[in-house]
Amino acid sequence: MRRWFLAIIVAFIGGSAICIILETPSEDVVSLITLDKRYSRMITKAEETISIPVYISMQDTFLLDPALIDTVALVSEDVEMSVEISDIRDAEVREELEGTDYHLYYFDIGFPDEIKTDYTMNFLDAELSITYQNLETISLEIGSLSLRFSDLEENAHLSLNRMYVVTNQSEIIPSVQGIVISLEDRTLGSVTLIDLDIGCNEIHPDLEHAIPLETAIDYHGDLEELMGYEYQRIGTVEAGEELLVSNSELWFIPFRYTSEIVPIERFPLYVTYQIYGQVYHYDIDDFQFYQQSHCLEVYYGSLRECIYYYQ
Amino acid sequence: MKKCVIALLCFGAFIMGSFFEVKAEEYQNYQEIVFDDDEAKLLKDFSDQEYEDALKLIKKKRFIGWKIEVVNEEQVLEFVSETKLKIYNNGYSTIKHDITLETEEETKFQLSASGSIKVGGKGDVKQFSGSVDADIKASVSYSSVKTQNEKYEFEIIVDPLTYVKIITRGEGIINNGVGKYYFFWINTKDGGWETFTLTTEYYEIIKERIG
């Protein structure tokens, strides 16, 4: 009888222990959440970095120690480039997503070897591949990047006077409807814009539908009201359009999206213009036009997860 | 005795008068603030009568602790902030300048209070002092989230005898109201409270000639 009692107690304790182990969330799994974003940058200095937001479910992990990183690369289907992680910064932001607490960190990507080589690299659906000294590798889906490595040069013909974007506030995450820009023509009226590029393959400034402005407009005006007709934000942009800079002090140039409207808060402007048939270029460094504070849930469709399992 | 009562009343009136002094926060100094709802207003713009009327809405007494009333809940506003920075080039040749911009947590989430409600908190955590903080948290969407954004550097060429300035505009959300403190069901003090959360900030770059 006593043995039976002992067996029952042992079975009960054993069963309870198993239940507790199974119920306790495993500490062996780390979830890393990234955003599918559009990055367009003009890298003008060796010390310039791109900050990639990474939400991580565990703080006490080697994955957040830059000293333990061996190699880092930006990888897309047809191109790969070695980069470095110059810093991993704790933003001291905690957010909950589907019952899990995430901590926001910024992975600062640097390009020490790529500066002053004057070329552009495009990464479509890029992954940030990080290999640690223990030979473990994680791949973070970070979206699409366009990087132009170039020095910023003075321009004798054009100078930037004013610039801001007009966004669509009716969307949960506002997107850029167009840019308001004023360029000073220093050549007595002979500069003609033939192309404006923001370095993102999915978004194109539409010179054909640019409109001169008499005064500055609201930064989130109604596009239809502004254009005077229903402007198609998705579609293609006609090449070969020209815009005589001196025709107006201030221009509104709408943006057309290739297939879907995607948010982009920061981008450079690569201006191509001509003077009496001679083609020139004028670059404006990437400018932070706006920034938003949203909780993770708002970006639900753009979230990408990487899970690391401890061995 | 009569003199004592008058003196006490005068003292009381002085105390009440000083109650409605709102501690200034950065958002209150924005050049222009426009609410989507015309009826909404900042705590500092409450008239004495509006403040008193809001206090009267708190009818249920409490044994000990704060009772709060929300006057403006989740009110969306737009603002024009002051110039973030100006870079002058007084010389006769162009200069290349690096601009670094960062929106600190200080700007993203701000609190104001009046009367007996105070803004406190330890270290980087912003909150109202004492137990009223929990009451406000229970009534409105309120978080002490810190937002440290990505590093932002912009390189620009500034022409001779010009200056470049960056101005900001944006949108935010205001919650405000009043509160009464009870001690043994007796109202012993009151005050106003306000939270401001910055949701979107826009930057504009403008070049102008000096002089």
Coordinates of C-alpha atoms in Angstrom, one line a residue:
Chain A
M1 CA 0.0 0.0 0.0
R2 CA 2.8 2.4 1.0
R3 CA 4.5 1.6 -2.4
W4 CA 1.4 2.4 -4.3
F5 CA 1.2 5.8 -2.5
L6 CA 4.8 6.5 -3.2
A7 CA 4.4 5.5 -6.9
I8 CA 1.4 7.8 -7.2
I9 CA 3.2 10.7 -5.6
V10 CA 6.3 10.2 -7.8
A11 CA 4.1 9.9 -10.9
F12 CA 2.2 13.1 -9.9
I13 CA 5.5 15.0 -9.3
G14 CA 7.0 13.7 -12.6
G15 CA 3.8 14.5 -14.5
S16 CA 3.7 18.1 -13.1
A17 CA 7.4 18.6 -13.9
I18 CA 6.8 17.6 -17.5
C19 CA 3.8 19.9 -17.8
I20 CA 5.8 22.8 -16.4
I21 CA 8.7 22.2 -18.8
L22 CA 6.3 22.0 -21.7
E23 CA 4.3 25.1 -20.7
T24 CA 7.4 27.3 -20.1
P25 CA 8.3 29.2 -23.2
S26 CA 11.5 27.9 -24.7
E27 CA 14.5 30.1 -24.2
D28 CA 16.3 28.3 -27.0
V29 CA 14.4 30.2 -29.7
V30 CA 15.1 33.8 -30.7
S31 CA 12.7 35.6 -33.0
L32 CA 14.0 38.5 -35.0
I33 CA 11.5 40.7 -36.8
T34 CA 12.6 43.1 -39.7
L35 CA 10.6 45.4 -42.0
D36 CA 10.4 45.1 -45.7
K37 CA 11.4 48.7 -46.4
R38 CA 12.7 50.7 -49.3
Y39 CA 16.2 52.2 -48.7
S40 CA 17.6 54.7 -51.2
R41 CA 20.9 56.3 -50.1
M42 CA 23.7 58.3 -51.5
I43 CA 26.8 57.2 -49.6
T44 CA 29.2 60.2 -49.7
K45 CA 31.5 59.4 -46.8
A46 CA 33.3 56.3 -45.5
E47 CA 31.8 56.7 -42.1
E48 CA 28.2 56.9 -43.4
T49 CA 26.0 54.0 -42.2
I50 CA 22.5 52.7 -42.8
S51 CA 20.5 51.9 -39.7
I52 CA 18.4 48.7 -40.1
P53 CA 15.7 48.3 -37.4
V54 CA 15.6 44.8 -35.9
Y55 CA 13.1 43.7 -33.3
I56 CA 14.4 40.8 -31.2
S57 CA 12.6 38.6 -28.6
M58 CA 15.8 38.1 -26.5
Q59 CA 18.3 40.6 -25.3
D60 CA 20.9 38.4 -23.7
T61 CA 22.2 36.7 -26.9
F62 CA 25.4 36.7 -28.9
L63 CA 23.3 37.8 -31.9
L64 CA 23.5 41.4 -30.6
D65 CA 27.2 41.5 -29.9
P66 CA 29.0 43.2 -32.9
A67 CA 32.4 41.9 -31.5
L68 CA 31.3 38.3 -32.2
I69 CA 30.4 39.0 -35.9
D70 CA 32.7 37.5 -38.4
T71 CA 31.3 38.5 -41.8
V72 CA 28.4 40.5 -43.0
A73 CA 26.9 40.7 -46.5
L74 CA 24.0 42.3 -48.3
V75 CA 22.6 39.6 -50.5
S76 CA 19.9 39.7 -53.2
E77 CA 19.2 37.3 -56.1
D78 CA 21.8 38.6 -58.5
V79 CA 24.2 40.7 -56.4
E80 CA 26.1 40.4 -53.1
M81 CA 28.3 42.9 -51.3
S82 CA 30.4 42.6 -48.2
V83 CA 29.6 45.2 -45.6
E84 CA 30.3 45.6 -41.9
I85 CA 28.2 46.2 -38.9
S86 CA 29.7 49.2 -37.2
D87 CA 27.3 49.1 -34.3
I88 CA 24.3 47.4 -32.8
R89 CA 22.3 50.0 -30.8
D90 CA 19.6 49.4 -28.3
A91 CA 16.8 51.8 -29.0
E92 CA 15.3 51.0 -25.6
V93 CA 11.9 50.4 -27.2
R94 CA 9.8 47.4 -26.3
E95 CA 6.8 46.3 -28.3
E96 CA 4.5 43.4 -28.0
L97 CA 3.5 41.4 -31.1
E98 CA 1.2 38.4 -30.8
G99 CA 2.0 37.9 -27.1
T100 CA 5.8 38.2 -27.5
D101 CA 7.8 41.1 -26.3
Y102 CA 10.3 42.5 -28.8
H103 CA 13.1 44.9 -28.2
L104 CA 14.1 47.3 -31.0
Y105 CA 17.8 47.4 -32.0
Y106 CA 19.4 49.2 -34.9
F107 CA 22.1 47.4 -36.9
D108 CA 24.3 50.1 -38.4
I109 CA 25.7 48.9 -41.7
G110 CA 28.9 50.5 -42.9
F111 CA 30.7 50.4 -46.3
P112 CA 34.3 51.0 -45.5
D113 CA 35.7 49.8 -48.8
E114 CA 33.1 51.1 -51.3
I115 CA 33.5 54.9 -51.0
K116 CA 34.5 57.2 -53.8
T117 CA 34.1 54.6 -56.5
D118 CA 31.2 56.3 -58.2
Y119 CA 28.8 53.5 -58.8
T120 CA 25.3 52.3 -58.0
M121 CA 24.2 49.0 -56.5
N122 CA 20.6 47.8 -56.4
F123 CA 19.5 45.1 -54.1
L124 CA 16.0 43.8 -54.7
D125 CA 14.4 41.9 -51.8
A126 CA 17.7 42.0 -50.0
E127 CA 18.9 39.9 -47.0
L128 CA 21.4 41.0 -44.4
S129 CA 23.4 37.9 -43.9
I130 CA 25.4 37.8 -40.7
T131 CA 27.9 35.1 -39.8
Y132 CA 29.2 34.9 -36.3
Q133 CA 32.5 33.6 -35.0
N134 CA 30.8 30.4 -33.9
L135 CA 29.9 29.9 -37.6
E136 CA 26.2 30.5 -36.9
T137 CA 24.5 32.5 -39.7
I138 CA 21.3 34.5 -39.7
S139 CA 19.6 36.1 -42.7
L140 CA 17.4 39.1 -42.1
E141 CA 15.0 40.2 -44.9
I142 CA 15.3 44.0 -45.0
G143 CA 13.6 45.0 -48.2
S144 CA 15.1 46.7 -51.2
L145 CA 18.2 49.0 -51.3
S146 CA 19.6 51.3 -53.8
L147 CA 23.1 52.6 -52.9
R148 CA 25.0 55.2 -54.9
F149 CA 28.6 55.6 -53.8
S150 CA 29.6 59.0 -54.9
D151 CA 31.1 62.3 -53.7
L152 CA 28.9 65.3 -53.5
E153 CA 30.1 67.9 -56.0
E154 CA 29.4 71.6 -56.4
N155 CA 27.3 72.5 -59.4
A156 CA 27.7 75.7 -61.4
H157 CA 24.3 75.6 -63.1
L158 CA 21.8 74.6 -60.5
S159 CA 21.3 75.1 -56.8
L160 CA 18.6 73.8 -54.4
N161 CA 16.4 76.5 -53.0
R162 CA 13.6 74.5 -51.3
M163 CA 12.3 71.0 -51.1
Y164 CA 9.6 69.0 -49.2
V165 CA 7.2 66.2 -49.9
V166 CA 3.5 66.1 -50.1
T167 CA 2.0 62.9 -48.5
N168 CA -1.3 61.2 -48.5
Q169 CA -2.8 61.3 -45.1
S170 CA -5.8 59.1 -45.9
E171 CA -3.5 56.0 -45.7
I172 CA -2.6 54.4 -42.3
I173 CA 1.1 54.7 -43.3
P174 CA 1.3 57.9 -45.3
S175 CA 3.0 57.7 -48.7
V176 CA 4.7 60.3 -50.8
Q177 CA 2.3 61.8 -53.5
G178 CA 5.0 64.1 -54.9
I179 CA 7.7 66.6 -54.2
V180 CA 7.7 70.3 -54.0
I181 CA 11.0 71.6 -55.3
S182 CA 12.6 74.9 -56.2
L183 CA 15.9 75.0 -58.1
E184 CA 17.8 78.1 -58.9
D185 CA 18.9 78.3 -62.5
R186 CA 22.2 80.1 -62.6
T187 CA 22.5 80.1 -66.4
L188 CA 20.0 82.7 -67.2
G189 CA 17.2 80.3 -68.1
S190 CA 18.8 77.7 -70.2
V191 CA 18.6 74.6 -67.8
T192 CA 16.1 72.0 -68.9
L193 CA 15.4 69.0 -66.6
I194 CA 15.2 65.8 -68.5
D195 CA 15.2 63.3 -65.7
L196 CA 14.6 63.1 -61.9
D197 CA 15.4 59.9 -60.1
I198 CA 15.1 59.1 -56.4
G199 CA 17.1 55.9 -56.7
C200 CA 14.2 53.6 -56.1
N201 CA 13.1 51.4 -59.0
E202 CA 9.5 51.3 -57.8
I203 CA 8.9 55.0 -57.6
H204 CA 9.5 57.6 -60.3
P205 CA 9.0 61.4 -60.3
D206 CA 6.7 62.2 -63.2
L207 CA 8.1 65.3 -65.1
E208 CA 5.3 65.0 -67.7
H209 CA 2.7 65.9 -65.1
A210 CA 4.7 68.4 -63.0
I211 CA 2.9 71.6 -62.3
P212 CA 4.2 75.1 -61.5
L213 CA 3.2 76.5 -58.2
E214 CA 2.6 80.2 -57.3
T215 CA 2.9 79.6 -53.6
A216 CA 3.9 76.7 -51.4
I217 CA 1.2 74.0 -50.8
D218 CA 0.2 72.0 -47.8
Y219 CA 2.4 69.0 -47.0
H220 CA -0.5 66.6 -47.1
G221 CA -2.9 68.2 -49.7
D222 CA -5.4 66.4 -51.7
L223 CA -3.7 65.2 -54.9
E224 CA -6.8 65.4 -57.2
E225 CA -7.5 68.9 -56.0
L226 CA -3.9 69.9 -56.5
M227 CA -3.6 68.4 -60.0
G228 CA -7.1 69.4 -61.1
Y229 CA -7.9 65.8 -62.3
E230 CA -7.7 62.3 -61.1
Y231 CA -4.0 61.5 -61.3
Q232 CA -3.0 57.8 -61.7
R233 CA -0.4 57.1 -59.0
I234 CA 0.3 53.7 -60.3
G235 CA 1.7 53.3 -63.8
T236 CA 4.7 54.0 -65.9
V237 CA 6.4 57.4 -66.5
E238 CA 7.1 58.6 -70.0
A239 CA 10.7 59.1 -70.8
G240 CA 11.9 62.1 -72.8
E241 CA 9.8 64.7 -71.0
E242 CA 11.4 68.1 -70.4
L243 CA 10.9 70.7 -67.8
L244 CA 12.4 74.2 -68.1
V245 CA 13.5 75.1 -64.6
S246 CA 13.1 78.9 -65.0
N247 CA 9.4 78.6 -65.9
S248 CA 8.5 78.6 -62.3
E249 CA 10.2 79.3 -59.0
L250 CA 8.4 76.3 -57.4
W251 CA 7.3 73.0 -58.9
F252 CA 5.2 70.2 -57.7
I253 CA 6.3 66.9 -59.3
P254 CA 4.0 63.9 -58.7
F255 CA 5.4 60.5 -58.0
R256 CA 4.2 57.4 -59.9
Y257 CA 4.6 54.0 -58.4
T258 CA 5.4 51.0 -60.7
S259 CA 3.0 48.4 -59.2
E260 CA 2.1 49.3 -55.6
I261 CA 2.3 52.3 -53.4
V262 CA 5.1 51.8 -51.0
P263 CA 6.3 54.2 -48.3
I264 CA 9.7 55.9 -48.6
E265 CA 10.6 58.5 -46.0
R266 CA 14.2 59.3 -47.1
F267 CA 15.7 59.5 -50.5
P268 CA 18.2 61.4 -52.6
L269 CA 17.5 63.3 -55.8
Y270 CA 19.6 62.6 -58.9
V271 CA 18.8 65.4 -61.4
T272 CA 19.7 65.0 -65.0
Y273 CA 19.5 68.2 -67.1
Q274 CA 20.7 69.7 -70.3
I275 CA 22.0 73.1 -71.5
Y276 CA 22.0 73.6 -75.2
G277 CA 22.0 69.8 -75.8
Q278 CA 24.8 69.1 -73.4
V279 CA 23.8 66.6 -70.6
Y280 CA 24.8 67.3 -66.9
H281 CA 24.0 65.8 -63.5
Y282 CA 23.2 67.4 -60.2
D283 CA 22.9 65.2 -57.1
I284 CA 21.2 66.1 -53.8
D285 CA 22.1 63.9 -50.8
D286 CA 19.4 61.6 -49.3
F287 CA 17.1 63.8 -47.2
Q288 CA 14.8 62.6 -44.4
F289 CA 11.5 64.1 -45.7
Y290 CA 9.4 62.7 -42.9
Q291 CA 9.4 60.1 -40.2
Q292 CA 6.6 58.3 -38.4
S293 CA 6.0 56.6 -35.1
H294 CA 3.8 53.6 -35.4
C295 CA 3.5 50.4 -33.4
L296 CA 4.7 47.2 -35.1
E297 CA 1.2 46.0 -35.7
V298 CA 0.6 48.8 -38.2
Y299 CA 3.3 47.3 -40.4
Y300 CA 1.9 43.8 -40.2
G301 CA 2.1 43.0 -43.9
S302 CA 5.7 44.2 -44.1
L303 CA 7.0 42.2 -41.2
R304 CA 9.5 39.5 -41.9
E305 CA 10.6 36.9 -39.3
C306 CA 13.9 35.1 -38.8
I307 CA 14.0 32.4 -36.1
Y308 CA 17.3 31.3 -34.6
Y309 CA 17.4 28.0 -32.7
Y310 CA 20.1 27.5 -30.1
Q311 CA 21.7 24.1 -30.5
Chain B
M1 CA -12.0 86.5 13.6
K2 CA -13.6 88.2 10.5
K3 CA -10.2 89.4 9.4
C4 CA -8.8 85.9 9.8
V5 CA -11.6 84.5 7.6
I6 CA -10.9 87.2 4.9
A7 CA -7.2 86.5 5.0
L8 CA -7.8 82.8 4.7
L9 CA -10.1 83.4 1.7
C10 CA -7.6 85.7 0.1
F11 CA -4.9 83.0 0.6
G12 CA -7.2 80.4 -0.8
A13 CA -8.0 82.6 -3.8
F14 CA -4.2 83.0 -4.4
I15 CA -3.6 79.3 -4.2
M16 CA -6.5 78.6 -6.6
G17 CA -5.2 81.3 -8.9
S18 CA -1.8 79.7 -9.0
F19 CA -3.3 76.2 -9.6
F20 CA -4.0 76.9 -13.3
E21 CA -0.5 77.6 -14.3
V22 CA 0.6 75.0 -16.8
K23 CA 4.2 73.9 -16.9
A24 CA 5.5 74.7 -20.4
E25 CA 6.6 71.8 -22.6
E26 CA 8.2 72.0 -26.0
Y27 CA 5.0 71.2 -27.9
Q28 CA 3.3 74.2 -26.3
N29 CA 5.8 76.5 -27.9
Y30 CA 5.2 75.3 -31.5
Q31 CA 4.6 78.2 -33.7
E32 CA 1.1 77.1 -34.7
I33 CA -1.1 74.3 -33.5
V34 CA -4.4 73.4 -35.3
F35 CA -6.7 70.6 -34.1
D36 CA -8.8 68.6 -36.5
D37 CA -11.7 69.1 -34.1
D38 CA -12.4 72.8 -33.7
E39 CA -13.7 72.2 -30.1
A40 CA -10.5 70.6 -28.9
K41 CA -7.9 72.7 -27.1
L42 CA -4.7 72.5 -25.1
L43 CA -4.7 72.5 -21.4
K44 CA -3.0 75.8 -21.3
D45 CA -5.8 77.3 -23.3
F46 CA -8.5 76.2 -20.9
S47 CA -10.2 79.2 -19.4
D48 CA -10.8 79.2 -15.6
Q49 CA -14.5 78.6 -16.3
E50 CA -13.7 75.6 -18.5
Y51 CA -11.4 74.2 -15.9
E52 CA -14.0 74.6 -13.2
D53 CA -16.7 73.1 -15.5
A54 CA -14.5 70.1 -16.2
L55 CA -13.9 69.6 -12.4
K56 CA -17.7 69.6 -11.8
L57 CA -18.0 66.7 -14.1
I58 CA -16.3 64.6 -11.5
K59 CA -19.2 63.7 -9.3
K60 CA -18.3 60.4 -7.7
K61 CA -16.1 60.8 -4.7
R62 CA -13.4 58.5 -3.6
F63 CA -12.2 57.4 -0.1
I64 CA -8.5 58.2 -0.9
G65 CA -7.0 59.0 -4.2
W66 CA -7.5 60.7 -7.5
K67 CA -10.5 60.8 -9.7
I68 CA -9.9 62.0 -13.2
E69 CA -12.0 63.4 -16.1
V70 CA -10.9 63.2 -19.7
V71 CA -11.8 66.4 -21.5
N72 CA -10.1 65.9 -24.9
E73 CA -9.4 62.3 -25.9
E74 CA -7.1 61.3 -28.8
Q75 CA -7.4 64.6 -30.5
V76 CA -5.4 64.9 -33.6
L77 CA -3.5 68.1 -34.2
E78 CA -1.1 69.6 -36.7
F79 CA 1.8 71.9 -35.8
V80 CA 4.4 74.0 -37.3
S81 CA 7.5 73.9 -35.2
E82 CA 10.3 76.4 -35.1
T83 CA 13.3 76.2 -37.3
K84 CA 15.4 73.1 -36.4
L85 CA 18.7 74.6 -37.6
K86 CA 20.2 77.2 -39.8
I87 CA 23.6 77.0 -41.5
Y88 CA 25.1 80.3 -42.6
N89 CA 27.7 80.9 -45.2
N90 CA 28.9 84.4 -44.9
G91 CA 32.0 83.8 -47.1
Y92 CA 32.5 84.2 -50.8
S93 CA 33.0 80.5 -51.6
T94 CA 30.7 77.5 -51.2
I95 CA 30.9 75.3 -48.1
K96 CA 30.0 71.7 -47.7
H97 CA 28.2 71.0 -44.5
D98 CA 27.0 67.9 -42.7
I99 CA 23.6 68.1 -41.0
T100 CA 22.7 65.7 -38.3
L101 CA 19.1 65.5 -37.3
E102 CA 17.6 63.3 -34.5
T103 CA 14.2 63.4 -33.0
E104 CA 14.7 62.7 -29.4
E105 CA 12.4 60.9 -27.1
E106 CA 11.9 64.2 -25.4
T107 CA 10.0 65.5 -28.4
K108 CA 8.1 62.3 -29.2
F109 CA 6.2 62.0 -25.9
Q110 CA 5.6 64.9 -23.6
L111 CA 3.5 65.6 -20.5
S112 CA 2.1 68.8 -19.0
A113 CA 0.3 69.4 -15.8
S114 CA -1.3 72.2 -13.8
G115 CA -2.4 72.7 -10.2
S116 CA -1.7 69.9 -7.9
I117 CA -0.9 67.4 -10.6
K118 CA 2.9 67.4 -11.3
V119 CA 5.1 65.8 -14.0
G120 CA 7.7 63.6 -12.5
G121 CA 9.3 60.3 -13.3
K122 CA 12.7 58.8 -12.7
G123 CA 15.5 58.9 -15.3
D124 CA 14.2 58.7 -18.8
V125 CA 10.7 57.6 -17.8
K126 CA 8.1 60.3 -18.2
Q127 CA 5.1 60.1 -16.0
F128 CA 2.8 62.1 -13.7
S129 CA 3.9 62.1 -10.1
G130 CA 2.1 59.9 -7.7
S131 CA -0.9 57.7 -8.1
V132 CA -2.7 59.9 -10.6
D133 CA -0.3 58.5 -13.3
A134 CA -2.0 55.1 -13.0
D135 CA -5.5 56.7 -13.2
I136 CA -4.6 58.6 -16.3
K137 CA -3.0 55.5 -17.9
A138 CA -6.2 53.6 -17.3
S139 CA -8.3 56.3 -19.0
V140 CA -6.3 57.3 -22.1
S141 CA -3.8 55.7 -24.4
Y142 CA -0.6 56.6 -22.7
S143 CA 2.8 55.0 -23.0
S144 CA 6.2 56.1 -22.1
V145 CA 7.6 54.5 -25.2
K146 CA 11.0 55.9 -26.1
T147 CA 11.7 56.3 -29.8
Q148 CA 15.3 56.6 -30.9
N149 CA 15.4 56.9 -34.6
E150 CA 18.0 55.8 -37.1
K151 CA 21.1 58.0 -37.5
Y152 CA 20.4 60.7 -40.0
E153 CA 23.1 62.7 -41.8
F154 CA 22.6 65.0 -44.7
E155 CA 25.4 66.6 -46.7
I156 CA 24.7 69.9 -48.4
I157 CA 26.6 72.5 -50.3
V158 CA 25.7 76.0 -49.0
D159 CA 26.2 78.9 -51.5
P160 CA 28.1 82.1 -50.6
L161 CA 26.1 84.7 -48.7
T162 CA 23.1 82.3 -48.2
Y163 CA 21.8 80.3 -45.3
V164 CA 20.1 76.9 -45.3
K165 CA 17.4 76.2 -42.7
I166 CA 15.4 73.1 -41.9
I167 CA 11.9 73.6 -40.5
T168 CA 9.7 70.9 -39.2
R169 CA 5.9 70.4 -39.2
G170 CA 4.0 67.5 -37.9
E171 CA 1.1 65.7 -36.4
G172 CA 0.4 64.5 -32.9
I173 CA -2.2 63.4 -30.5
I174 CA -3.4 65.2 -27.4
N175 CA -5.2 63.8 -24.4
N176 CA -6.0 66.1 -21.6
G177 CA -8.3 66.6 -18.7
V178 CA -8.6 67.4 -15.0
G179 CA -8.4 65.5 -11.7
K180 CA -9.5 65.8 -8.1
Y181 CA -7.8 64.2 -5.1
Y182 CA -10.0 62.9 -2.3
F183 CA -8.9 62.2 1.3
F184 CA -11.7 60.6 3.4
W185 CA -14.2 61.6 0.6
I186 CA -13.1 65.2 0.9
N187 CA -11.7 66.9 -2.2
T188 CA -8.4 68.4 -1.0
K189 CA -6.6 69.3 -4.3
D190 CA -7.1 69.3 -8.0
G191 CA -5.2 69.9 -11.2
G192 CA -5.0 69.5 -15.0
W193 CA -3.0 67.0 -17.0
E194 CA -2.1 66.6 -20.6
T195 CA -0.2 64.1 -22.8
F196 CA 1.2 64.8 -26.3
T197 CA 2.4 62.1 -28.6
L198 CA 4.2 63.0 -31.8
T199 CA 3.1 60.7 -34.7
T200 CA 4.6 62.1 -37.8
E201 CA 7.3 64.8 -38.4
Y202 CA 8.0 66.4 -41.7
Y203 CA 11.2 68.2 -42.7
E204 CA 11.6 71.0 -45.2
I205 CA 14.8 72.5 -46.4
I206 CA 14.9 76.1 -47.5
K207 CA 17.8 78.2 -48.8
E208 CA 17.6 82.0 -48.4
R209 CA 20.0 84.9 -49.0
I210 CA 21.6 86.6 -46.1
G211 CA 20.4 90.1 -45.4

